[in-house]
PDB file of C-alpha atoms in Angstrom:
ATOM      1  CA  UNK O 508      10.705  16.681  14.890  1.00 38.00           C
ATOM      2  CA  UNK O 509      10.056  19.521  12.707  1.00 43.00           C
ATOM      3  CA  UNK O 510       7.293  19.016   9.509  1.00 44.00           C
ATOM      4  CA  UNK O 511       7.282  15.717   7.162  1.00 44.00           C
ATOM      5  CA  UNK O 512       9.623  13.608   9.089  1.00 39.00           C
ATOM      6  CA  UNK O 513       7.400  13.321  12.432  1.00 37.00           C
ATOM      7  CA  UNK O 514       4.129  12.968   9.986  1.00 42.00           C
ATOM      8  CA  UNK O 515       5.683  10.364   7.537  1.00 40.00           C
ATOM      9  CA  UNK O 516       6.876   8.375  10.667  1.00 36.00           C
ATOM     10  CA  UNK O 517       3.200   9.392  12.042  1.00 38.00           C
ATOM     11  CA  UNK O 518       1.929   7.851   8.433  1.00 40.00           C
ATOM     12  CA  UNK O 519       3.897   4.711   8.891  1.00 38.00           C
ATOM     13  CA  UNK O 520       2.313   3.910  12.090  1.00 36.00           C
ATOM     14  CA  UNK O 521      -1.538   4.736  11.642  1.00 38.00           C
ATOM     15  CA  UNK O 522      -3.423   2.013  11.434  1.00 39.00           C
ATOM     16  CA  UNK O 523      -7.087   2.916  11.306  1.00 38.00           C
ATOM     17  CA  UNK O 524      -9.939   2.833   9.126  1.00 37.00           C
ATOM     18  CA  UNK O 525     -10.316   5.688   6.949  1.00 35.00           C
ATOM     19  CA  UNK O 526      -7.256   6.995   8.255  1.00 35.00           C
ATOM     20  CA  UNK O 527      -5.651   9.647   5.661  1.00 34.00           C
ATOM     21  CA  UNK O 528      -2.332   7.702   5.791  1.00 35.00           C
ATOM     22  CA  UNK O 529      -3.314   3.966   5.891  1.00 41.00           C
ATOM     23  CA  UNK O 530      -6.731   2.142   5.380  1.00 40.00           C
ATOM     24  CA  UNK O 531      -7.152  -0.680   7.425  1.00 42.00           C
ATOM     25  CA  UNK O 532     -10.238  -3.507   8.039  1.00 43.00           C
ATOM     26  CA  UNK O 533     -11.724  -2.566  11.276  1.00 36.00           C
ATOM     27  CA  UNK O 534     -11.811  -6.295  12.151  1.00 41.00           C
ATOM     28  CA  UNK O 535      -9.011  -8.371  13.723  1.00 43.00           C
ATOM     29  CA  UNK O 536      -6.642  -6.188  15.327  1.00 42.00           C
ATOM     30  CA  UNK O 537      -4.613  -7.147  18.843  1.00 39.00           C
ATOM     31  CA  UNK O 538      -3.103  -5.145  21.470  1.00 40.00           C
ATOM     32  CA  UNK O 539       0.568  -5.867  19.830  1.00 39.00           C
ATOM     33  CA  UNK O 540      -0.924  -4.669  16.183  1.00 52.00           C
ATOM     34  CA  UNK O 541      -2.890  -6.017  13.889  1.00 50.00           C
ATOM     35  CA  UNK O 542      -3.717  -9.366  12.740  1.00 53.00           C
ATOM     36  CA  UNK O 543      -4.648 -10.701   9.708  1.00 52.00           C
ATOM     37  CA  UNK O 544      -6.090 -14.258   9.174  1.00 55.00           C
ATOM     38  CA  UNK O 545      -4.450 -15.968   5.870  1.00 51.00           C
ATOM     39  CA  UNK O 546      -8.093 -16.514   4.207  1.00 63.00           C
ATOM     40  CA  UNK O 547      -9.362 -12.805   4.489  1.00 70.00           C
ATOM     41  CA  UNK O 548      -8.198 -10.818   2.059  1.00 85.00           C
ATOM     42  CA  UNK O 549      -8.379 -11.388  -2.137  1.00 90.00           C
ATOM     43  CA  UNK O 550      -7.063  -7.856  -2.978  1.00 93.00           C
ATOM     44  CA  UNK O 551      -4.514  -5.334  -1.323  1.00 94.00           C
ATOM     45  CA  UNK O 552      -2.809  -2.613  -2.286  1.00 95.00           C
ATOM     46  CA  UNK O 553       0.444  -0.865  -1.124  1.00 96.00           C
ATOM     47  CA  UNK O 554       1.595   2.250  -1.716  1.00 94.00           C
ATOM     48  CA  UNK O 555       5.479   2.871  -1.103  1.00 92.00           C
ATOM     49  CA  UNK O 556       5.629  -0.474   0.004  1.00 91.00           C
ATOM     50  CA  UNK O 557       8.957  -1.268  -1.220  1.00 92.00           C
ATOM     51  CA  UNK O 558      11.305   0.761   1.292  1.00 90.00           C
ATOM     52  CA  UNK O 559      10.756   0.865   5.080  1.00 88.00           C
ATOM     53  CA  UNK O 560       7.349  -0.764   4.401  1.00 90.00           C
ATOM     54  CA  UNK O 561       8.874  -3.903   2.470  1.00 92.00           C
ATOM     55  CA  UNK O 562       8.255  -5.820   5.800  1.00 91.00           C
ATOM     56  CA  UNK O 563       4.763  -5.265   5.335  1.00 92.00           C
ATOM     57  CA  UNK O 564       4.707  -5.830   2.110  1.00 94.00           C
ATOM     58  CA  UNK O 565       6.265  -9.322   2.673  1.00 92.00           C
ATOM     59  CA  UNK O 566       3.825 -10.270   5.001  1.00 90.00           C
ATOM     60  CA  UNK O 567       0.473  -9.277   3.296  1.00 91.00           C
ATOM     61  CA  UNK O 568       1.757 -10.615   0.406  1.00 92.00           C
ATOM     62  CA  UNK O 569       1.539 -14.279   2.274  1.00 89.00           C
ATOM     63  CA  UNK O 570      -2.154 -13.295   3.190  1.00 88.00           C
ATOM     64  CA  UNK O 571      -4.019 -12.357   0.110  1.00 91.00           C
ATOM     65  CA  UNK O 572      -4.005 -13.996  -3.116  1.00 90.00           C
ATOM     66  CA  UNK O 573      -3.581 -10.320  -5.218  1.00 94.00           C
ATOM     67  CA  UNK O 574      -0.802  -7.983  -4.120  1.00 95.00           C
ATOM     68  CA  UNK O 575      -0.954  -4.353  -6.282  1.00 97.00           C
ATOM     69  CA  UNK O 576       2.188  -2.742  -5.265  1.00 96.00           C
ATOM     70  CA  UNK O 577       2.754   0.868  -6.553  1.00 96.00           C
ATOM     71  CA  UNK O 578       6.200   2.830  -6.663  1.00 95.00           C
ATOM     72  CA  UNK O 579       7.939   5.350  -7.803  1.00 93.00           C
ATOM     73  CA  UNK O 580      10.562   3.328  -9.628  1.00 94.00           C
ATOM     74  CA  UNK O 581      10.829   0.164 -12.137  1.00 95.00           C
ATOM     75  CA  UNK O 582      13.870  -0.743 -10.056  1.00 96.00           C
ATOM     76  CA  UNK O 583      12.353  -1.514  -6.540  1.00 95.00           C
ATOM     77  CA  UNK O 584       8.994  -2.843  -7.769  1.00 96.00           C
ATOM     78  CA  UNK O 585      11.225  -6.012  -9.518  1.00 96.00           C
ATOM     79  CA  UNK O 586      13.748  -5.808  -5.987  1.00 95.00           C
ATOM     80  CA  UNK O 587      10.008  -6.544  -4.346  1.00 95.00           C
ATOM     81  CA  UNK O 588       8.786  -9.009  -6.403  1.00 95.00           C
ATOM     82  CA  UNK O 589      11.649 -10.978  -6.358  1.00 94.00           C
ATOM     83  CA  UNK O 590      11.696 -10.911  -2.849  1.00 93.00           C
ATOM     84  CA  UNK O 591       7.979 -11.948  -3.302  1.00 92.00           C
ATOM     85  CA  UNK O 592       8.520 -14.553  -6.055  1.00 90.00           C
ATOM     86  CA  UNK O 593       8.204 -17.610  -3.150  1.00 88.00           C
ATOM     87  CA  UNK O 594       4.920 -16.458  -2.321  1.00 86.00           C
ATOM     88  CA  UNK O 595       1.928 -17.972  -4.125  1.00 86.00           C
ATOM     89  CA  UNK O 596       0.403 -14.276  -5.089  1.00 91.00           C
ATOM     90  CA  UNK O 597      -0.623 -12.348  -7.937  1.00 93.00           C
ATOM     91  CA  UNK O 598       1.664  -9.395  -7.892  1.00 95.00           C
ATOM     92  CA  UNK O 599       1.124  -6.562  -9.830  1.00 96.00           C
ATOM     93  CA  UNK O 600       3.630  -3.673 -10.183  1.00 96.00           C
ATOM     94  CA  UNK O 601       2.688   0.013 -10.717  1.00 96.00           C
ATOM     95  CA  UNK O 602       5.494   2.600 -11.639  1.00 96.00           C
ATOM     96  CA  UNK O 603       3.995   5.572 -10.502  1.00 95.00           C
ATOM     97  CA  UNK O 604       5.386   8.900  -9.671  1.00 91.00           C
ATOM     98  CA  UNK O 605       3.629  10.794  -6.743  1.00 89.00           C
ATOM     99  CA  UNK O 606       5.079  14.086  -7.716  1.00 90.00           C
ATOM    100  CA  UNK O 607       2.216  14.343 -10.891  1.00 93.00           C
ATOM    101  CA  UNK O 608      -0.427  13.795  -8.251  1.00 93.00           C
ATOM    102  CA  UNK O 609      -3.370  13.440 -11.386  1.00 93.00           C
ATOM    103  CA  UNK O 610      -1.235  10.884 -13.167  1.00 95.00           C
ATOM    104  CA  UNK O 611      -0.853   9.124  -9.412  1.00 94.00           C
ATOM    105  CA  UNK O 612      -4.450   9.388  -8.771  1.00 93.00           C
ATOM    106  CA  UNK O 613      -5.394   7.996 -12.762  1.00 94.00           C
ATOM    107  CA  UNK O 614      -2.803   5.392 -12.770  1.00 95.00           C
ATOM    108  CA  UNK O 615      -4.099   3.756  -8.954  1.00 95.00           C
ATOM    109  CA  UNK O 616      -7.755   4.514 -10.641  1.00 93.00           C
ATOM    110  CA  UNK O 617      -7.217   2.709 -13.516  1.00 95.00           C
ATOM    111  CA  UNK O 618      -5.748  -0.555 -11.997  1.00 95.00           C
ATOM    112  CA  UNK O 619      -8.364  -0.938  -9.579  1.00 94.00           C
ATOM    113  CA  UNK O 620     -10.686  -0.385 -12.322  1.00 94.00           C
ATOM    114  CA  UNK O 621      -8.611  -3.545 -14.046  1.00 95.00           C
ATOM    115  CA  UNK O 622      -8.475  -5.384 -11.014  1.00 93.00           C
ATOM    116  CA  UNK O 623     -10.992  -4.097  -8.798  1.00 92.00           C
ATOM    117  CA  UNK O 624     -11.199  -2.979  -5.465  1.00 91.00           C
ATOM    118  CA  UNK O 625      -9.142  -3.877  -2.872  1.00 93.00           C
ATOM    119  CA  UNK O 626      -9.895  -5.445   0.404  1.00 89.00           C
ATOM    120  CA  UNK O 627      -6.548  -3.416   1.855  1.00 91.00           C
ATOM    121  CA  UNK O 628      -4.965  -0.305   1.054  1.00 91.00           C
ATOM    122  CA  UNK O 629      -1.442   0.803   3.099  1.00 91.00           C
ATOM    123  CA  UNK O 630       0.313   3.501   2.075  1.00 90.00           C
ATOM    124  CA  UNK O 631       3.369   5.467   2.816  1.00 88.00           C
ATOM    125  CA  UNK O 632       2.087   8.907   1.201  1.00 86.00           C
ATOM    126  CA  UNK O 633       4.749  11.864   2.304  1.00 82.00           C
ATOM    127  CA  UNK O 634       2.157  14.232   1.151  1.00 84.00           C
ATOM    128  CA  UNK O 635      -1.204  14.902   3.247  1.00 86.00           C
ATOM    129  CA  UNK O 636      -3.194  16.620   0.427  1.00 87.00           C
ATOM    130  CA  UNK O 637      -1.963  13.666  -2.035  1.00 87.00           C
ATOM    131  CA  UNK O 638      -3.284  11.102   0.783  1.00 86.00           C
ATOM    132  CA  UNK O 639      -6.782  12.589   0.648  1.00 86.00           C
ATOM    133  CA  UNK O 640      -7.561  12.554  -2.542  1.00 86.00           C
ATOM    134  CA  UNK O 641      -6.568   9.327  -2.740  1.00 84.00           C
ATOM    135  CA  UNK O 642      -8.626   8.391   0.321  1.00 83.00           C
ATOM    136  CA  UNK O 643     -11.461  10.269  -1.104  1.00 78.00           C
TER     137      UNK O 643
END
């Protein structure tokens, strides 16, 4: 595949820590992906978790008691958390629009200096100079 499609599909798929697409806890990961136990986390954060990543989404949501989710839109942030409203988890909802990357960068800034620092960060980020700042 030709430019952003292989590296977004790339992005979807990198688990590591410090990874430019996805941070990850170096503990507790499994031949067949990674595993999380239900007690671990008390803060994550997803970026673009509400398209191809809402399975994620779903399931971290059922193992940490704070759930951040940022998007681009109003619209699939409340299609997420209603999806997520059977799950005992704080869920907060960030309408943010990648394309002003300083207003991204504030606005994820800003809520984890409201909520604090999460124990996980995923993120679908389509642009690699947009993912390290935000990693940095």
């Amino acid at each position: 595949m030709a430019g952003g499609t292989s590296e977004s599909i790339r992005a979807s798929l990198t688990f590591a820590p410090l990874s430019r697409y996805a941070l990850w806890p170096a503990t507790g990961s499994t031949s067949s992906g990674v595993t999380i136990p239900e007690d671990m986390l008390s803060h994550t954060m997803i970026i673009g978790g509400t398209g191809m990543l809402r399975a994620a989404s779903a399931y971290l949501a059922a193992r940490t008691r704070v759930l951040s989710s940022a998007a681009r839109t109003h619209a699939s942030l409340a299609g997420l958390d209603e999806a997520l409203r059977e799950r005992p988890v704080v869920h907060h909802l960030l309408a943010l629009d990648w394309s002003d990357p300083d207003a991204f960068i504030d606005g994820i800034a800003q809520h984890i200096d409201r909520t604090g620092q999460p124990d996980l960060l995923l993120a679908w980020i389509h642009d690699d100079r947009l993912a390290i700042r935000l990693a940095s």
